[in-house]
Short mmCIF file of C-alpha atoms in Angstrom, two decimals:
data_model
loop_
_atom_site.label_atom_id
_atom_site.label_comp_id
_atom_site.label_asym_id
_atom_site.label_seq_id
_atom_site.Cartn_x
_atom_site.Cartn_y
_atom_site.Cartn_z
CA ASP D 13 54.37 183.79 62.79
CA ILE D 14 53.27 187.34 62.02
CA VAL D 15 50.74 187.34 59.20
CA VAL D 16 51.02 190.22 56.73
CA THR D 17 48.05 191.06 54.53
CA GLN D 18 48.04 193.52 51.64
CA SER D 19 45.13 195.20 49.91
CA PRO D 20 44.08 195.37 47.21
CA ASP D 21 45.44 192.38 45.30
CA SER D 22 45.61 194.52 42.18
CA LEU D 23 44.87 198.03 41.04
CA ALA D 24 44.88 199.98 37.81
CA VAL D 25 45.77 203.67 37.94
CA SER D 26 46.04 206.30 35.22
CA LEU D 27 49.46 207.75 34.46
CA GLY D 28 50.18 210.66 36.77
CA GLU D 29 47.57 209.61 39.29
CA ARG D 30 48.08 208.31 42.82
CA ALA D 31 48.35 204.62 43.69
CA THR D 32 47.84 203.47 47.27
CA ILE D 33 48.65 200.04 48.67
CA ASN D 34 47.81 198.97 52.21
CA CYS D 35 49.63 196.48 54.42
CA LYS D 36 48.43 195.14 57.75
CA SER D 37 50.38 192.94 60.17
CA SER D 38 48.74 190.60 62.67
CA GLN D 39 50.78 192.11 65.48
CA SER D 40 52.72 195.30 65.98
CA VAL D 41 56.11 195.55 64.26
CA LEU D 42 57.06 198.67 66.21
CA TYR D 43 60.09 197.96 68.39
CA SER D 44 59.69 200.14 71.47
CA SER D 45 63.39 200.35 72.37
CA ASN D 46 64.30 202.23 69.16
CA ASN D 47 60.84 203.40 68.04
CA LYS D 48 61.35 201.82 64.62
CA ASN D 49 58.76 199.97 62.57
CA TYR D 50 60.31 196.82 61.08
CA LEU D 51 58.38 197.04 57.82
CA ALA D 52 59.76 197.21 54.29
CA TRP D 53 58.35 197.60 50.78
CA PHE D 54 59.72 195.89 47.68
CA GLN D 55 59.04 196.30 43.98
CA GLN D 56 59.29 193.33 41.65
CA LYS D 57 59.14 193.88 37.92
CA LEU D 58 58.48 190.98 35.57
CA GLY D 59 61.44 188.66 35.30
CA GLN D 60 63.51 190.53 37.88
CA PRO D 61 64.40 189.99 41.54
CA PRO D 62 62.67 192.18 44.11
CA LYS D 63 64.10 195.64 44.75
CA LEU D 64 64.05 197.33 48.14
CA LEU D 65 62.11 200.62 48.02
CA ILE D 66 61.33 201.53 51.64
CA TYR D 67 62.56 200.33 55.04
CA TRP D 68 61.73 201.32 58.62
CA ALA D 69 58.25 201.86 57.14
CA SER D 70 59.09 205.27 55.71
CA THR D 71 62.81 205.54 54.81
CA ARG D 72 63.43 205.53 51.09
CA GLU D 73 66.33 203.39 49.90
CA SER D 74 69.09 205.29 48.11
CA GLY D 75 68.17 206.07 44.52
CA VAL D 76 64.45 205.44 44.92
CA PRO D 77 62.35 208.28 43.44
CA ASP D 78 60.58 210.49 45.94
CA ARG D 79 57.20 209.66 44.45
CA PHE D 80 57.38 206.45 46.52
CA ILE D 81 56.18 207.28 50.04
CA GLY D 82 55.88 204.87 52.95
CA SER D 83 53.78 205.64 56.00
CA GLY D 84 52.13 204.03 59.00
CA SER D 85 53.05 202.56 62.34
CA GLY D 86 52.32 199.59 64.55
CA THR D 87 50.17 197.28 62.44
CA ASP D 88 48.92 199.47 59.58
CA PHE D 89 51.07 200.72 56.75
CA THR D 90 50.69 202.32 53.33
CA LEU D 91 52.80 202.64 50.22
CA THR D 92 51.81 205.59 48.07
CA ILE D 93 53.05 206.22 44.56
CA SER D 94 52.21 209.89 44.27
CA SER D 95 52.26 210.15 40.48
CA LEU D 96 52.29 206.82 38.69
CA GLN D 97 54.82 206.44 35.90
CA ALA D 98 54.90 203.73 33.22
CA GLU D 99 58.03 202.22 34.75
CA ASP D 100 56.18 201.67 38.05
CA VAL D 101 54.19 198.75 36.63
CA ALA D 102 55.17 195.92 38.95
CA VAL D 103 54.11 193.79 41.88
CA TYR D 104 54.68 195.41 45.26
CA TYR D 105 55.29 193.47 48.46
CA CYS D 106 55.45 194.55 52.06
CA GLN D 107 57.50 192.52 54.53
CA GLN D 108 57.87 192.54 58.28
CA TYR D 109 61.36 191.92 59.60
CA TYR D 110 60.45 192.36 63.27
CA SER D 111 60.66 188.64 63.89
CA THR D 112 61.58 185.46 62.05
CA PRO D 113 60.23 184.25 59.76
CA GLY D 114 60.22 187.61 58.02
CA THR D 115 56.83 187.23 56.40
CA PHE D 116 55.80 188.93 53.16
CA GLY D 117 52.40 190.14 52.12
CA GLN D 118 50.81 188.36 49.17
CA GLY D 119 51.67 191.17 46.75
CA THR D 120 49.77 193.90 44.94
CA LYS D 121 49.91 194.14 41.17
CA VAL D 122 49.95 197.71 39.86
CA GLU D 123 48.94 198.35 36.25
CA ILE D 124 48.22 201.35 34.06
CA LYS D 125 44.56 202.15 33.47
CA GLU P 19 79.87 197.31 44.57
CA VAL P 20 77.93 194.77 46.58
CA GLN P 21 76.94 191.78 44.44
CA LEU P 22 75.23 188.46 45.01
CA VAL P 23 75.67 186.07 42.09
CA GLN P 24 73.69 182.85 42.11
CA SER P 25 74.40 179.58 40.37
CA GLY P 26 72.57 178.68 37.17
CA ALA P 27 69.23 177.06 36.51
CA GLU P 28 68.79 173.41 37.44
CA VAL P 29 66.57 170.63 36.11
CA LYS P 30 66.33 167.63 38.41
CA LYS P 31 64.20 164.53 38.96
CA PRO P 32 62.11 163.88 42.08
CA GLY P 33 64.19 162.28 44.80
CA GLU P 34 67.46 163.78 43.60
CA SER P 35 69.64 166.01 45.75
CA LEU P 36 70.66 169.55 44.88
CA GLN P 37 72.78 172.38 46.19
CA ILE P 38 72.54 175.89 44.75
CA SER P 39 74.92 178.70 45.62
CA CYS P 40 75.07 182.44 46.17
CA ARG P 41 78.51 184.01 45.83
CA THR P 42 78.94 187.43 47.39
CA SER P 43 81.40 190.25 46.87
CA GLY P 44 81.95 193.88 47.78
CA TYR P 45 81.31 193.70 51.51
CA SER P 46 82.29 191.80 54.66
CA PHE P 47 80.58 188.43 54.14
CA ALA P 48 80.83 187.44 57.79
CA SER P 49 79.09 190.56 59.05
CA TYR P 50 75.62 190.36 57.50
CA TRP P 51 72.83 187.80 57.60
CA ILE P 52 71.97 186.29 54.22
CA GLY P 53 68.56 184.87 53.51
CA TRP P 54 66.87 182.63 50.98
CA VAL P 55 63.45 183.39 49.49
CA ARG P 56 61.26 181.11 47.39
CA GLN P 57 58.91 182.22 44.65
CA LEU P 58 56.64 179.57 43.21
CA PRO P 59 55.70 180.09 39.55
CA GLY P 60 53.36 183.08 39.32
CA LYS P 61 53.16 183.44 43.09
CA GLY P 62 54.49 185.64 45.88
CA LEU P 63 57.63 185.69 48.00
CA GLU P 64 58.23 183.20 50.82
CA TRP P 65 60.92 183.68 53.48
CA MET P 66 62.77 180.37 53.86
CA GLY P 67 65.59 181.08 56.28
CA ILE P 68 68.68 183.10 57.06
CA ILE P 69 72.28 182.44 58.07
CA TYR P 70 74.89 184.58 59.78
CA PRO P 71 78.17 183.55 58.15
CA GLY P 72 80.18 184.95 61.07
CA ASP P 73 79.15 182.05 63.32
CA SER P 74 76.84 180.01 61.05
CA ASP P 75 73.82 180.77 63.23
CA THR P 76 70.83 179.73 61.11
CA LYS P 77 67.11 180.36 61.44
CA TYR P 78 64.45 178.59 59.37
CA SER P 79 60.81 179.27 58.69
CA PRO P 80 58.72 176.46 60.20
CA SER P 81 57.45 175.85 56.66
CA PHE P 82 60.95 174.96 55.48
CA GLN P 83 62.56 173.54 58.64
CA GLY P 84 63.76 170.02 57.87
CA GLN P 85 63.07 170.44 54.15
CA VAL P 86 66.22 172.38 53.22
CA THR P 87 69.63 173.16 54.67
CA ILE P 88 71.29 176.56 54.55
CA SER P 89 75.05 176.77 54.96
CA ALA P 90 77.94 179.16 54.34
CA ASP P 91 81.60 178.93 53.41
CA ARG P 92 83.51 181.95 54.69
CA SER P 93 86.63 180.99 52.72
CA ILE P 94 84.84 181.78 49.44
CA ASP P 95 82.13 184.21 50.66
CA THR P 96 79.39 181.88 49.48
CA THR P 97 76.14 180.63 50.95
CA TYR P 98 74.28 177.49 49.88
CA LEU P 99 70.74 176.11 49.82
CA GLN P 100 70.52 172.33 49.77
CA TRP P 101 67.86 169.66 49.30
CA ASN P 102 68.42 165.96 50.03
CA SER P 103 65.36 164.72 48.17
CA LEU P 104 63.61 167.06 45.77
CA LYS P 105 59.87 167.05 45.11
CA ALA P 106 57.95 168.41 42.16
CA SER P 107 56.53 171.03 44.53
CA ASP P 108 60.07 172.44 44.96
CA THR P 109 59.87 173.81 41.41
CA ALA P 110 60.38 177.52 41.92
CA MET P 111 62.70 180.50 41.62
CA TYR P 112 65.01 180.83 44.59
CA TYR P 113 66.62 184.12 45.58
CA CYS P 114 69.38 184.88 48.04
CA ALA P 115 69.48 188.32 49.61
CA ARG P 116 71.71 190.19 52.04
CA GLN P 117 69.97 191.35 55.18
CA ARG P 118 71.20 194.82 56.09
CA SER P 119 67.79 195.09 57.73
CA PRO P 120 65.80 194.27 55.72
CA PHE P 121 66.96 192.47 52.55
CA ASP P 122 68.72 195.21 50.62
CA ILE P 123 70.69 193.43 47.88
CA TRP P 124 69.30 190.43 46.01
CA GLY P 125 70.81 187.80 43.77
CA GLN P 126 69.46 187.33 40.27
CA GLY P 127 67.65 184.13 41.23
CA THR P 128 68.12 180.44 40.47
CA MET P 129 65.29 178.56 38.75
CA VAL P 130 64.91 175.00 39.99
CA THR P 131 62.70 172.66 37.97
CA VAL P 132 61.86 169.24 39.38
CA SER P 133 60.16 166.93 36.91
CA SER P 134 60.15 163.26 36.11
#
């Protein structure tokens, strides 16, 4: 199985400031035949199911605000929230869907400082 | 509108069997993989397995292989997650999700509580 590790486990950021979450996979999730990274980011607010934010490492899902930015390739990825809003308080997960099982990172809790 | 609607919360005793469901609408059920994800209380997301309703091809995580069964009924656009003998450690929230690549639409979750 591909192991996916996020850092940090939690972070507190002031409103309007940048939040950065890292995600590392134990092997590359870049599929050479289509040059796509099989890496997604999800947001889970308290009491709700996860919500897809980013797929193919950097493609924003429809309706997701442009302050959510995904980047990276191969084994190292980043989710940046460029200007944290109060409604962004949540746990964020990365997931590789390159191979089954589609492993998730352990999650990063984002709070307001 | 694509929707995945899961069955309601369950309270069961250890050793009992259980089947929970995920009813889909708004898209071609047979054409997309559907997965199940476990979330233990206060913990992260765990990928359990996926099924392709078009031919019932099923893939399980090694962690869940032999512990649960995933199935689908194309006549009612519904997928199921089944246990033959529940354990207290199965107490968790279970989500179904459509895999467009990756999981793009999620059900609301089914809470399963196993307690004597």
